[in-house]
C-alpha cells in the first residue's frame, strides 16, 4: 500500500472523528441547556412531557459521542489500532 494512501486515510479518519466530536459536543450543549433552562427550550419545542428525560438522553449521547470522537482522533493521529477499534 503506497504511503500517500495511508496518510490520506489517517487524515480522513481524523476529520471524521473531529466531526463526531463536534456533533457530540453540540448535543451535550443542548442537553445542558434543556436541563438548566427547560422553559426557554419549551418556547421552541412544544413537547413538554419528555423534556427532562430528553435532556438527560441528549447529555448521555453527547458525552458518549464526544468521548468516542476524541479517542478516534487520538487513534487516527497515533495510528493506534486499539483506540480506533474502541
Protein backbone atom coordinates (compact mmCIF):
# COMPACT_ATOMS: atom_id res chain seq x y z
CA UNK A 1 0.00 0.00 0.00
CA UNK A 2 1.52 3.34 -1.01
CA UNK A 3 2.43 5.72 1.79
CA UNK A 4 0.27 8.51 0.34
CA UNK A 5 -2.87 6.37 0.69
CA UNK A 6 -2.14 5.65 4.35
CA UNK A 7 -1.51 9.32 5.04
CA UNK A 8 -4.75 10.30 3.31
CA UNK A 9 -6.71 7.67 5.28
CA UNK A 10 -5.16 8.92 8.50
CA UNK A 11 -6.33 12.48 7.90
CA UNK A 12 -9.76 11.41 6.64
CA UNK A 13 -10.28 9.38 9.80
CA UNK A 14 -9.12 12.34 11.87
CA UNK A 15 -11.56 14.70 10.13
CA UNK A 16 -14.44 12.25 10.53
CA UNK A 17 -13.67 11.86 14.23
CA UNK A 18 -13.47 15.63 14.68
CA UNK A 19 -16.95 15.88 13.17
CA UNK A 20 -18.23 13.17 15.54
CA UNK A 21 -16.62 15.01 18.45
CA UNK A 22 -18.19 18.33 17.38
CA UNK A 23 -21.61 16.72 17.00
CA UNK A 24 -21.34 15.15 20.43
CA UNK A 25 -20.30 18.45 21.94
CA UNK A 26 -23.29 20.19 20.33
CA UNK A 27 -25.67 17.53 21.65
CA UNK A 28 -24.12 17.87 25.07
CA UNK A 29 -24.59 21.64 24.94
CA UNK A 30 -28.26 21.30 24.01
CA UNK A 31 -28.72 18.76 26.79
CA UNK A 32 -27.21 21.13 29.34
CA UNK A 33 -29.38 23.97 28.02
CA UNK A 34 -32.54 21.87 28.35
CA UNK A 35 -31.57 20.65 31.82
CA UNK A 36 -30.74 24.14 33.11
CA UNK A 37 -33.45 26.21 31.39
CA UNK A 38 -36.34 23.99 30.30
CA UNK A 39 -38.72 26.95 29.98
CA UNK A 40 -36.56 28.55 27.28
CA UNK A 41 -36.47 25.32 25.35
CA UNK A 42 -40.23 24.79 25.71
CA UNK A 43 -40.80 28.02 23.80
CA UNK A 44 -39.08 26.45 20.79
CA UNK A 45 -40.34 22.87 21.09
CA UNK A 46 -43.93 22.04 22.01
CA UNK A 47 -43.13 18.68 23.68
CA UNK A 48 -43.32 19.06 27.45
CA UNK A 49 -43.80 15.54 28.79
CA UNK A 50 -40.48 14.08 27.71
CA UNK A 51 -38.40 17.21 28.23
CA UNK A 52 -36.40 16.15 31.31
CA UNK A 53 -35.83 12.61 30.05
CA UNK A 54 -34.78 14.03 26.69
CA UNK A 55 -32.30 16.38 28.36
CA UNK A 56 -30.57 13.51 30.15
CA UNK A 57 -30.62 11.41 26.99
CA UNK A 58 -29.03 14.24 25.00
CA UNK A 59 -26.38 14.64 27.67
CA UNK A 60 -25.58 10.92 27.70
CA UNK A 61 -25.42 10.61 23.92
CA UNK A 62 -23.40 13.82 23.64
CA UNK A 63 -20.86 12.68 26.22
CA UNK A 64 -20.55 9.26 24.55
CA UNK A 65 -20.06 10.75 21.08
CA UNK A 66 -17.55 13.31 22.35
CA UNK A 67 -15.54 10.60 24.08
CA UNK A 68 -15.61 8.31 21.03
CA UNK A 69 -14.67 11.18 18.73
CA UNK A 70 -11.78 12.22 20.96
CA UNK A 71 -10.45 8.67 21.22
CA UNK A 72 -10.85 8.26 17.47
CA UNK A 73 -8.85 11.43 16.82
CA UNK A 74 -6.08 10.22 19.10
CA UNK A 75 -6.14 6.80 17.46
CA UNK A 76 -6.01 8.24 13.95
CA UNK A 77 -3.10 10.55 14.70
CA UNK A 78 -1.10 7.90 16.55
CA UNK A 79 -2.20 5.06 14.27
CA UNK A 80 -3.29 3.14 17.35
CA UNK A 81 -5.43 0.17 16.39
CA UNK A 82 -6.94 -0.36 19.88
CA UNK A 83 -8.10 3.26 20.08
CA UNK A 84 -9.64 3.07 16.62
CA UNK A 85 -11.39 -0.22 17.41
CA UNK A 86 -12.78 1.21 20.63
